Amino acid sequence: MKLAITEAYVLLLWSCLLLISGLEVHDISYDYSATTECLVEPQRAHYGGGIIVNPGFDLSIDGWTVFGKAVIEHRQSKAGNRFIVALNRTKHLDSFSQKVQLEKGIIYSFSAWVQLSEGSEMVSVIFKDNSSTEGIHGGQVMAERGCWTLLKGGIVANISGPVDILFESKNTTVEIWVDSVSLQPFTKQQWRSHQDKSIDKVRKSRVRLQITHINETTPEGASVLITQNKPGFPFGCGMNHYILQSTEYQNWFLSRFTHTTFTNEMKWYSTEKKQGQENYTIADAMLKFAEENGISVRGHNIFWDNPQHQPEWVKSLSTQELQKATARRINSVVSRYKGELIAWDVVNENLHFSFYEDKLSQNASAEYYAATYQLDPKPILFLNEYNTIEDSRDKAVTAVNYKKKLEQVLSFPGCAKISAGIGLQGHFSSGQPNVAYMRSALDLLGTTGFPIWLTEVSVAPDPNQEQYLEEILREAYSHPAVHGIITFSGPAMAGFNETTLVDENFLNTPAGEVVDKLIDEWKFKPQEAKVDNKGYVDVLLFHGDYDVTVMHPVTNSSKTVSLSVSKDVPQETIVKIHT
Ligand SMILES: *[C@@H]1O[C@H](CO)[C@@H](O)[C@H](O)[C@H]1NC(C)=O
Ligand SMILES: *[C@@H]1O[C@H](CO)[C@@H](O)[C@H](O)[C@H]1NC(C)=O
Ligand SMILES: *[C@@H]1O[C@H](CO)[C@@H](O)[C@H](O)[C@H]1NC(C)=O
Ligand SMILES: *[C@@H]1O[C@H](CO)[C@@H](O)[C@H](O)[C@H]1NC(C)=O
Ligand SMILES: *[C@@H]1O[C@H](CO)[C@@H](O)[C@H](O)[C@H]1NC(C)=O
Ligand SMILES: *[C@@H]1O[C@H](CO)[C@@H](O)[C@H](O)[C@H]1NC(C)=O
Ligand SMILES: *[C@@H]1O[C@H](CO)[C@@H](O)[C@H](O)[C@H]1NC(C)=O
Ligand SMILES: *[C@@H]1O[C@H](CO)[C@@H](O)[C@H](O)[C@H]1NC(C)=O
Ligand SMILES: *[C@@H]1O[C@H](CO)[C@@H](O)[C@H](O)[C@H]1NC(C)=O
């Protein structure tokens, strides 16, 4: 009887919350904040908890049930804050859970504050429906004893139905403590509208042009024509050696992109197939082509930590021989391209793999970053990994672990001053990408202040490939911490069979249509405006390089000045132009 009343109460509460969130939902905009600080008391639940019942445990543990074999209870801090605890756990999923109803196509943003009774362990949030035994990983955090850490993540529902939200920690001897849980639904339209607002804020600047005659009077009736010559945001595409032989490939590339990475041609296994016989012919020719056409190049890569992707002869070297060979490699390739590259992927995939660490020294990667910086201090030196934004199950490369690895490299002697970059490959498999998870990883890595680039974006073949590609590119472009995007995609004739942008006849595939649409959308279209009676023209400009032409109303004489708008130019900048 008592139970029934509690259930009715929960139901009532549930429908009130739904009503409230139904009313408020249009005003809720996603912020990109994150914190890696561990706090004495947790913050309040984001979005008031969203659709979570009793998110702050003010009502004891109402709305929450045991999952598996744990004991669950509520506790109170000295300051009076209440939270939920799972103890006496025996399996890694044993915890507390709440059932929520997911709707297909809705994006759910998740957050919670987590603490442990002992030590420091990874805690994940799991969305589990009745069919799967493991469930879908929605995010994770390194939780610890003594303070609260923010776990951020989410899920994009690909089916409608109930799921249990629960928490996982491999170490069952620790108690999991949780507070301020939030699950906020967004429709794809709402998500998109937040992205568009963010794009206006982070990719554009409001500029006031002030037009005067030399004697400081206003040229009444004058008009200005504003044209963008080059977009400021690096949106590029990988290229391979086929570009050297195909003018069609060249024309296709040059009419779209400003930045590139050579997919394989700078790699060690390409430039030194046989020990001691370096051959840079192809990489040199590709770099020459890029430079002649104003294309900026990211260097990729000096070393690759995956044992399978070494030059064949490297695999059998002794420690001493390997030491010598790596020193020669780094000197050779970095010196050769000194001053010509905007970035280097120094040790590719050094979170997943450890070829050099295993063979040489636990500090091998860090030493290569220091050595690269010594040889060429200018390029941004990147870590470059896959799955950090694309696969929430891959614990080795979570944003938390990525940040730790980066900090470890930077703390090595000789690395303190390098300009570091965060490279996220972005090789997405088929199926609905989890943009809520992707955003939470970007939010967390964004707290480092280092520029994030998506370096190798691709989406596996899928009936909805173009839609997924668009969702991923929009998510990256709208995120304030992202400074550039390169896709590993291209023409069928060059072997880009994963994400093919044009077919054998250079006609757009659906994915190619998406890329062209976004290039066009993220470009400022030529605009003519009349100078007002104070001599002002106010415009919102995408970052980039512009020509501004002022036309005199009577004489038709004109004057053109160039203008560079970047995020370093403060909003509301006044540009004075004397005619
Ligand atoms: C947890 O397990 C311990 C040891 O098995 C037991 O003594 C204790 O009573 C259990 N706690 C609860 C709340 O059930
Ligand atoms: C589990 O956590 C406890 C408490 O921090 C620690 O002593 C123990 O070593 C951990 N066990 C494993 C397998 O990590
Ligand atoms: C939904 O997503 C999960 C996890 O990615 C996947 O295993 C499952 O096959 C998907 N289901 C459908 C109907 O797409
Ligand atoms: C799982 O849940 C779905 C959706 O509520 C339901 O249709 C299905 O019958 C359930 N399956 C099992 C095995 O309980
Ligand atoms: C200022 O210069 C413009 C253009 O040379 C001229 O048309 C105008 O008469 C001048 N005004 C004054 C007040 O000198
Ligand atoms: C270097 O590579 C180019 C392109 O593959 C090839 O034509 C040339 O013969 C190679 N040079 C040597 C010395 O092997
Ligand atoms: C790695 O570098 C750290 C920092 O310089 C040093 O303390 C440590 O001894 C090094 N370890 C090895 C195996 O060289
Ligand atoms: C693309 O081509 C490579 C190399 O031939 C092959 O291993 C891979 O399976 C292909 N991928 C697809 C999606 O066809
Ligand atoms: C200026 O251009 C307008 C429109 O093209 C034209 O009607 C006018 O005659 C031109 N004035 C002069 C001085 O060339």
PDB file of N, CA, C and O in Angstrom, residues 267-327:
ATOM      1  N   LYS A 267      54.852   9.202 -44.032  1.00  0.00           N
ATOM      2  CA  LYS A 267      55.113   8.214 -42.985  1.00  0.00           C
ATOM      3  C   LYS A 267      56.457   7.532 -43.219  1.00  0.00           C
ATOM      4  O   LYS A 267      56.918   7.400 -44.352  1.00  0.00           O
ATOM      5  N   TRP A 268      57.016   7.050 -42.141  1.00  0.00           N
ATOM      6  CA  TRP A 268      58.340   6.423 -42.202  1.00  0.00           C
ATOM      7  C   TRP A 268      58.341   5.257 -43.180  1.00  0.00           C
ATOM      8  O   TRP A 268      59.257   5.089 -43.977  1.00  0.00           O
ATOM      9  N   TYR A 269      57.271   4.441 -43.148  1.00  0.00           N
ATOM     10  CA  TYR A 269      57.251   3.280 -44.049  1.00  0.00           C
ATOM     11  C   TYR A 269      57.165   3.683 -45.511  1.00  0.00           C
ATOM     12  O   TYR A 269      57.417   2.878 -46.406  1.00  0.00           O
ATOM     13  N   SER A 270      56.819   4.967 -45.781  1.00  0.00           N
ATOM     14  CA  SER A 270      56.794   5.433 -47.171  1.00  0.00           C
ATOM     15  C   SER A 270      58.125   6.058 -47.583  1.00  0.00           C
ATOM     16  O   SER A 270      58.535   5.946 -48.739  1.00  0.00           O
ATOM     17  N   THR A 271      58.794   6.740 -46.667  1.00  0.00           N
ATOM     18  CA  THR A 271      59.993   7.497 -47.051  1.00  0.00           C
ATOM     19  C   THR A 271      61.277   6.687 -46.879  1.00  0.00           C
ATOM     20  O   THR A 271      62.324   7.090 -47.379  1.00  0.00           O
ATOM     21  N   GLU A 272      61.211   5.576 -46.143  1.00  0.00           N
ATOM     22  CA  GLU A 272      62.416   4.739 -45.982  1.00  0.00           C
ATOM     23  C   GLU A 272      61.998   3.268 -46.008  1.00  0.00           C
ATOM     24  O   GLU A 272      62.064   2.561 -45.004  1.00  0.00           O
ATOM     25  N   LYS A 273      61.580   2.840 -47.210  1.00  0.00           N
ATOM     26  CA  LYS A 273      61.102   1.466 -47.364  1.00  0.00           C
ATOM     27  C   LYS A 273      62.220   0.478 -47.065  1.00  0.00           C
ATOM     28  O   LYS A 273      61.986  -0.572 -46.493  1.00  0.00           O
ATOM     29  N   LYS A 274      63.433   0.837 -47.523  1.00  0.00           N
ATOM     30  CA  LYS A 274      64.599  -0.002 -47.224  1.00  0.00           C
ATOM     31  C   LYS A 274      65.507   0.789 -46.311  1.00  0.00           C
ATOM     32  O   LYS A 274      65.699   1.993 -46.524  1.00  0.00           O
ATOM     33  N   GLN A 275      66.075   0.104 -45.345  1.00  0.00           N
ATOM     34  CA  GLN A 275      66.913   0.794 -44.373  1.00  0.00           C
ATOM     35  C   GLN A 275      68.031   1.571 -45.058  1.00  0.00           C
ATOM     36  O   GLN A 275      68.740   1.039 -45.911  1.00  0.00           O
ATOM     37  N   GLY A 276      68.140   2.841 -44.702  1.00  0.00           N
ATOM     38  CA  GLY A 276      69.228   3.659 -45.230  1.00  0.00           C
ATOM     39  C   GLY A 276      68.945   4.261 -46.594  1.00  0.00           C
ATOM     40  O   GLY A 276      69.720   5.069 -47.079  1.00  0.00           O
ATOM     41  N   GLN A 277      67.832   3.870 -47.229  1.00  0.00           N
ATOM     42  CA  GLN A 277      67.515   4.433 -48.556  1.00  0.00           C
ATOM     43  C   GLN A 277      66.291   5.327 -48.457  1.00  0.00           C
ATOM     44  O   GLN A 277      65.181   4.902 -48.749  1.00  0.00           O
ATOM     45  N   GLU A 278      66.538   6.560 -48.037  1.00  0.00           N
ATOM     46  CA  GLU A 278      65.418   7.497 -47.916  1.00  0.00           C
ATOM     47  C   GLU A 278      65.014   7.978 -49.297  1.00  0.00           C
ATOM     48  O   GLU A 278      65.860   8.221 -50.153  1.00  0.00           O
ATOM     49  N   ASN A 279      63.716   8.105 -49.492  1.00  0.00           N
ATOM     50  CA  ASN A 279      63.210   8.596 -50.771  1.00  0.00           C
ATOM     51  C   ASN A 279      61.989   9.476 -50.506  1.00  0.00           C
ATOM     52  O   ASN A 279      60.915   8.998 -50.179  1.00  0.00           O
ATOM     53  N   TYR A 280      62.220  10.779 -50.665  1.00  0.00           N
ATOM     54  CA  TYR A 280      61.147  11.745 -50.375  1.00  0.00           C
ATOM     55  C   TYR A 280      60.487  12.266 -51.654  1.00  0.00           C
ATOM     56  O   TYR A 280      59.792  13.279 -51.617  1.00  0.00           O
ATOM     57  N   THR A 281      60.747  11.611 -52.772  1.00  0.00           N
ATOM     58  CA  THR A 281      60.283  12.143 -54.064  1.00  0.00           C
ATOM     59  C   THR A 281      58.792  12.503 -54.041  1.00  0.00           C
ATOM     60  O   THR A 281      58.399  13.601 -54.455  1.00  0.00           O
ATOM     61  N   ILE A 282      57.979  11.583 -53.554  1.00  0.00           N
ATOM     62  CA  ILE A 282      56.530  11.803 -53.635  1.00  0.00           C
ATOM     63  C   ILE A 282      56.065  12.845 -52.622  1.00  0.00           C
ATOM     64  O   ILE A 282      55.318  13.781 -52.964  1.00  0.00           O
ATOM     65  N   ALA A 283      56.538  12.718 -51.391  1.00  0.00           N
ATOM     66  CA  ALA A 283      56.147  13.706 -50.375  1.00  0.00           C
ATOM     67  C   ALA A 283      56.586  15.108 -50.797  1.00  0.00           C
ATOM     68  O   ALA A 283      55.832  16.073 -50.663  1.00  0.00           O
ATOM     69  N   ASP A 284      57.811  15.214 -51.335  1.00  0.00           N
ATOM     70  CA  ASP A 284      58.303  16.519 -51.803  1.00  0.00           C
ATOM     71  C   ASP A 284      57.406  17.096 -52.895  1.00  0.00           C
ATOM     72  O   ASP A 284      57.072  18.280 -52.889  1.00  0.00           O
ATOM     73  N   ALA A 285      57.027  16.247 -53.839  1.00  0.00           N
ATOM     74  CA  ALA A 285      56.201  16.721 -54.962  1.00  0.00           C
ATOM     75  C   ALA A 285      54.824  17.164 -54.469  1.00  0.00           C
ATOM     76  O   ALA A 285      54.275  18.173 -54.927  1.00  0.00           O
ATOM     77  N   MET A 286      54.277  16.418 -53.526  1.00  0.00           N
ATOM     78  CA  MET A 286      52.962  16.793 -52.992  1.00  0.00           C
ATOM     79  C   MET A 286      53.048  18.105 -52.213  1.00  0.00           C
ATOM     80  O   MET A 286      52.167  18.957 -52.304  1.00  0.00           O
ATOM     81  N   LEU A 287      54.143  18.277 -51.460  1.00  0.00           N
ATOM     82  CA  LEU A 287      54.306  19.513 -50.701  1.00  0.00           C
ATOM     83  C   LEU A 287      54.463  20.703 -51.648  1.00  0.00           C
ATOM     84  O   LEU A 287      53.906  21.779 -51.422  1.00  0.00           O
ATOM     85  N   LYS A 288      55.199  20.476 -52.740  1.00  0.00           N
ATOM     86  CA  LYS A 288      55.390  21.538 -53.727  1.00  0.00           C
ATOM     87  C   LYS A 288      54.043  21.934 -54.333  1.00  0.00           C
ATOM     88  O   LYS A 288      53.716  23.110 -54.444  1.00  0.00           O
ATOM     89  N   PHE A 289      53.254  20.928 -54.679  1.00  0.00           N
ATOM     90  CA  PHE A 289      51.918  21.198 -55.221  1.00  0.00           C
ATOM     91  C   PHE A 289      51.091  22.011 -54.222  1.00  0.00           C
ATOM     92  O   PHE A 289      50.442  23.011 -54.584  1.00  0.00           O
ATOM     93  N   ALA A 290      51.124  21.610 -52.953  1.00  0.00           N
ATOM     94  CA  ALA A 290      50.338  22.310 -51.934  1.00  0.00           C
ATOM     95  C   ALA A 290      50.817  23.754 -51.795  1.00  0.00           C
ATOM     96  O   ALA A 290      50.019  24.694 -51.803  1.00  0.00           O
ATOM     97  N   GLU A 291      52.140  23.925 -51.708  1.00  0.00           N
ATOM     98  CA  GLU A 291      52.679  25.272 -51.494  1.00  0.00           C
ATOM     99  C   GLU A 291      52.375  26.192 -52.668  1.00  0.00           C
ATOM    100  O   GLU A 291      52.010  27.346 -52.490  1.00  0.00           O
ATOM    101  N   GLU A 292      52.507  25.661 -53.879  1.00  0.00           N
ATOM    102  CA  GLU A 292      52.242  26.490 -55.063  1.00  0.00           C
ATOM    103  C   GLU A 292      50.790  26.944 -55.123  1.00  0.00           C
ATOM    104  O   GLU A 292      50.462  27.915 -55.784  1.00  0.00           O
ATOM    105  N   ASN A 293      49.941  26.212 -54.419  1.00  0.00           N
ATOM    106  CA  ASN A 293      48.521  26.545 -54.484  1.00  0.00           C
ATOM    107  C   ASN A 293      47.963  27.080 -53.166  1.00  0.00           C
ATOM    108  O   ASN A 293      46.748  27.120 -52.967  1.00  0.00           O
ATOM    109  N   GLY A 294      48.858  27.470 -52.277  1.00  0.00           N
ATOM    110  CA  GLY A 294      48.418  28.104 -51.029  1.00  0.00           C
ATOM    111  C   GLY A 294      47.705  27.175 -50.069  1.00  0.00           C
ATOM    112  O   GLY A 294      46.890  27.624 -49.262  1.00  0.00           O
ATOM    113  N   ILE A 295      48.000  25.885 -50.164  1.00  0.00           N
ATOM    114  CA  ILE A 295      47.368  24.920 -49.263  1.00  0.00           C
ATOM    115  C   ILE A 295      48.300  24.670 -48.073  1.00  0.00           C
ATOM    116  O   ILE A 295      49.462  24.323 -48.268  1.00  0.00           O
ATOM    117  N   SER A 296      47.772  24.841 -46.860  1.00  0.00           N
ATOM    118  CA  SER A 296      48.584  24.584 -45.661  1.00  0.00           C
ATOM    119  C   SER A 296      48.601  23.089 -45.361  1.00  0.00           C
ATOM    120  O   SER A 296      47.582  22.409 -45.513  1.00  0.00           O
ATOM    121  N   VAL A 297      49.763  22.608 -44.914  1.00  0.00           N
ATOM    122  CA  VAL A 297      49.932  21.160 -44.736  1.00  0.00           C
ATOM    123  C   VAL A 297      50.235  20.811 -43.274  1.00  0.00           C
ATOM    124  O   VAL A 297      51.121  21.414 -42.655  1.00  0.00           O
ATOM    125  N   ARG A 298      49.499  19.830 -42.759  1.00  0.00           N
ATOM    126  CA  ARG A 298      49.822  19.228 -41.464  1.00  0.00           C
ATOM    127  C   ARG A 298      50.762  18.045 -41.737  1.00  0.00           C
ATOM    128  O   ARG A 298      50.440  17.194 -42.569  1.00  0.00           O
ATOM    129  N   GLY A 299      51.870  17.976 -41.043  1.00  0.00           N
ATOM    130  CA  GLY A 299      52.793  16.849 -41.218  1.00  0.00           C
ATOM    131  C   GLY A 299      52.268  15.614 -40.511  1.00  0.00           C
ATOM    132  O   GLY A 299      51.853  15.674 -39.357  1.00  0.00           O
ATOM    133  N   HIS A 300      52.294  14.481 -41.241  1.00  0.00           N
ATOM    134  CA  HIS A 300      51.697  13.253 -40.688  1.00  0.00           C
ATOM    135  C   HIS A 300      52.478  12.063 -41.211  1.00  0.00           C
ATOM    136  O   HIS A 300      52.455  11.839 -42.393  1.00  0.00           O
ATOM    137  N   ASN A 301      53.141  11.299 -40.411  1.00  0.00           N
ATOM    138  CA  ASN A 301      53.513  11.564 -39.042  1.00  0.00           C
ATOM    139  C   ASN A 301      54.983  11.203 -38.883  1.00  0.00           C
ATOM    140  O   ASN A 301      55.561  10.558 -39.761  1.00  0.00           O
ATOM    141  N   ILE A 302      55.606  11.615 -37.796  1.00  0.00           N
ATOM    142  CA  ILE A 302      57.028  11.292 -37.616  1.00  0.00           C
ATOM    143  C   ILE A 302      57.172   9.824 -37.209  1.00  0.00           C
ATOM    144  O   ILE A 302      57.916   9.072 -37.823  1.00  0.00           O
ATOM    145  N   PHE A 303      56.427   9.438 -36.172  1.00  0.00           N
ATOM    146  CA  PHE A 303      56.404   8.036 -35.743  1.00  0.00           C
ATOM    147  C   PHE A 303      54.961   7.593 -35.538  1.00  0.00           C
ATOM    148  O   PHE A 303      54.079   8.405 -35.275  1.00  0.00           O
ATOM    149  N   TRP A 304      54.778   6.286 -35.657  1.00  0.00           N
ATOM    150  CA  TRP A 304      53.468   5.693 -35.424  1.00  0.00           C
ATOM    151  C   TRP A 304      53.689   4.574 -34.404  1.00  0.00           C
ATOM    152  O   TRP A 304      54.467   3.646 -34.681  1.00  0.00           O
ATOM    153  N   ASP A 305      53.037   4.689 -33.250  1.00  0.00           N
ATOM    154  CA  ASP A 305      53.339   3.781 -32.143  1.00  0.00           C
ATOM    155  C   ASP A 305      52.742   2.377 -32.303  1.00  0.00           C
ATOM    156  O   ASP A 305      52.977   1.501 -31.480  1.00  0.00           O
ATOM    157  N   ASN A 306      51.992   2.149 -33.380  1.00  0.00           N
ATOM    158  CA  ASN A 306      51.410   0.832 -33.635  1.00  0.00           C
ATOM    159  C   ASN A 306      52.478  -0.107 -34.230  1.00  0.00           C
ATOM    160  O   ASN A 306      53.033   0.188 -35.283  1.00  0.00           O
ATOM    161  N   PRO A 307      52.780  -1.216 -33.554  1.00  0.00           N
ATOM    162  CA  PRO A 307      53.843  -2.123 -34.030  1.00  0.00           C
ATOM    163  C   PRO A 307      53.613  -2.611 -35.462  1.00  0.00           C
ATOM    164  O   PRO A 307      54.571  -2.894 -36.187  1.00  0.00           O
ATOM    165  N   GLN A 308      52.355  -2.691 -35.890  1.00  0.00           N
ATOM    166  CA  GLN A 308      52.060  -3.197 -37.239  1.00  0.00           C
ATOM    167  C   GLN A 308      52.413  -2.222 -38.349  1.00  0.00           C
ATOM    168  O   GLN A 308      52.487  -2.611 -39.506  1.00  0.00           O
ATOM    169  N   HIS A 309      52.553  -0.953 -38.013  1.00  0.00           N
ATOM    170  CA  HIS A 309      52.760   0.039 -39.064  1.00  0.00           C
ATOM    171  C   HIS A 309      54.165   0.630 -39.063  1.00  0.00           C
ATOM    172  O   HIS A 309      54.362   1.790 -39.371  1.00  0.00           O
ATOM    173  N   GLN A 310      55.136  -0.203 -38.733  1.00  0.00           N
ATOM    174  CA  GLN A 310      56.544   0.192 -38.842  1.00  0.00           C
ATOM    175  C   GLN A 310      57.039  -0.220 -40.225  1.00  0.00           C
ATOM    176  O   GLN A 310      56.497  -1.132 -40.829  1.00  0.00           O
ATOM    177  N   PRO A 311      58.093   0.459 -40.717  1.00  0.00           N
ATOM    178  CA  PRO A 311      58.753  -0.094 -41.895  1.00  0.00           C
ATOM    179  C   PRO A 311      59.157  -1.535 -41.555  1.00  0.00           C
ATOM    180  O   PRO A 311      59.553  -1.790 -40.412  1.00  0.00           O
ATOM    181  N   GLU A 312      59.059  -2.436 -42.526  1.00  0.00           N
ATOM    182  CA  GLU A 312      59.336  -3.858 -42.250  1.00  0.00           C
ATOM    183  C   GLU A 312      60.665  -4.055 -41.526  1.00  0.00           C
ATOM    184  O   GLU A 312      60.750  -4.792 -40.543  1.00  0.00           O
ATOM    185  N   TRP A 313      61.719  -3.375 -42.019  1.00  0.00           N
ATOM    186  CA  TRP A 313      63.063  -3.598 -41.479  1.00  0.00           C
ATOM    187  C   TRP A 313      63.208  -3.132 -40.035  1.00  0.00           C
ATOM    188  O   TRP A 313      64.067  -3.601 -39.301  1.00  0.00           O
ATOM    189  N   VAL A 314      62.327  -2.203 -39.614  1.00  0.00           N
ATOM    190  CA  VAL A 314      62.419  -1.662 -38.251  1.00  0.00           C
ATOM    191  C   VAL A 314      62.023  -2.711 -37.211  1.00  0.00           C
ATOM    192  O   VAL A 314      62.557  -2.759 -36.107  1.00  0.00           O
ATOM    193  N   LYS A 315      61.111  -3.596 -37.628  1.00  0.00           N
ATOM    194  CA  LYS A 315      60.543  -4.545 -36.674  1.00  0.00           C
ATOM    195  C   LYS A 315      61.594  -5.467 -36.051  1.00  0.00           C
ATOM    196  O   LYS A 315      61.413  -5.943 -34.940  1.00  0.00           O
ATOM    197  N   SER A 316      62.676  -5.710 -36.786  1.00  0.00           N
ATOM    198  CA  SER A 316      63.652  -6.678 -36.281  1.00  0.00           C
ATOM    199  C   SER A 316      64.939  -6.036 -35.750  1.00  0.00           C
ATOM    200  O   SER A 316      65.923  -6.723 -35.500  1.00  0.00           O
ATOM    201  N   LEU A 317      64.944  -4.711 -35.574  1.00  0.00           N
ATOM    202  CA  LEU A 317      66.168  -4.051 -35.102  1.00  0.00           C
ATOM    203  C   LEU A 317      66.410  -4.325 -33.612  1.00  0.00           C
ATOM    204  O   LEU A 317      65.457  -4.509 -32.846  1.00  0.00           O
ATOM    205  N   SER A 318      67.674  -4.322 -33.244  1.00  0.00           N
ATOM    206  CA  SER A 318      68.007  -4.400 -31.818  1.00  0.00           C
ATOM    207  C   SER A 318      67.708  -3.047 -31.188  1.00  0.00           C
ATOM    208  O   SER A 318      67.509  -2.047 -31.891  1.00  0.00           O
ATOM    209  N   THR A 319      67.710  -3.006 -29.870  1.00  0.00           N
ATOM    210  CA  THR A 319      67.424  -1.754 -29.163  1.00  0.00           C
ATOM    211  C   THR A 319      68.350  -0.637 -29.636  1.00  0.00           C
ATOM    212  O   THR A 319      67.909   0.468 -29.941  1.00  0.00           O
ATOM    213  N   GLN A 320      69.630  -0.981 -29.706  1.00  0.00           N
ATOM    214  CA  GLN A 320      70.602   0.042 -30.081  1.00  0.00           C
ATOM    215  C   GLN A 320      70.412   0.515 -31.517  1.00  0.00           C
ATOM    216  O   GLN A 320      70.468   1.708 -31.806  1.00  0.00           O
ATOM    217  N   GLU A 321      70.160  -0.445 -32.405  1.00  0.00           N
ATOM    218  CA  GLU A 321      69.912  -0.082 -33.817  1.00  0.00           C
ATOM    219  C   GLU A 321      68.653   0.769 -33.950  1.00  0.00           C
ATOM    220  O   GLU A 321      68.609   1.717 -34.729  1.00  0.00           O
ATOM    221  N   LEU A 322      67.652   0.414 -33.183  1.00  0.00           N
ATOM    222  CA  LEU A 322      66.392   1.169 -33.238  1.00  0.00           C
ATOM    223  C   LEU A 322      66.608   2.599 -32.742  1.00  0.00           C
ATOM    224  O   LEU A 322      66.089   3.559 -33.322  1.00  0.00           O
ATOM    225  N   GLN A 323      67.368   2.719 -31.683  1.00  0.00           N
ATOM    226  CA  GLN A 323      67.704   4.041 -31.147  1.00  0.00           C
ATOM    227  C   GLN A 323      68.326   4.913 -32.233  1.00  0.00           C
ATOM    228  O   GLN A 323      67.929   6.055 -32.435  1.00  0.00           O
ATOM    229  N   LYS A 324      69.277   4.349 -32.940  1.00  0.00           N
ATOM    230  CA  LYS A 324      69.975   5.068 -34.008  1.00  0.00           C
ATOM    231  C   LYS A 324      69.023   5.416 -35.141  1.00  0.00           C
ATOM    232  O   LYS A 324      69.027   6.523 -35.672  1.00  0.00           O
ATOM    233  N   ALA A 325      68.216   4.431 -35.527  1.00  0.00           N
ATOM    234  CA  ALA A 325      67.312   4.611 -36.664  1.00  0.00           C
ATOM    235  C   ALA A 325      66.270   5.690 -36.367  1.00  0.00           C
ATOM    236  O   ALA A 325      65.949   6.507 -37.235  1.00  0.00           O
ATOM    237  N   THR A 326      65.742   5.716 -35.136  1.00  0.00           N
ATOM    238  CA  THR A 326      64.727   6.721 -34.807  1.00  0.00           C
ATOM    239  C   THR A 326      65.345   8.113 -34.776  1.00  0.00           C
ATOM    240  O   THR A 326      64.715   9.081 -35.217  1.00  0.00           O
ATOM    241  N   ALA A 327      66.573   8.211 -34.264  1.00  0.00           N
ATOM    242  CA  ALA A 327      67.243   9.515 -34.224  1.00  0.00           C
ATOM    243  C   ALA A 327      67.436  10.041 -35.649  1.00  0.00           C
ATOM    244  O   ALA A 327      67.222  11.219 -35.940  1.00  0.00           O
TER     245      ALA A 327
END
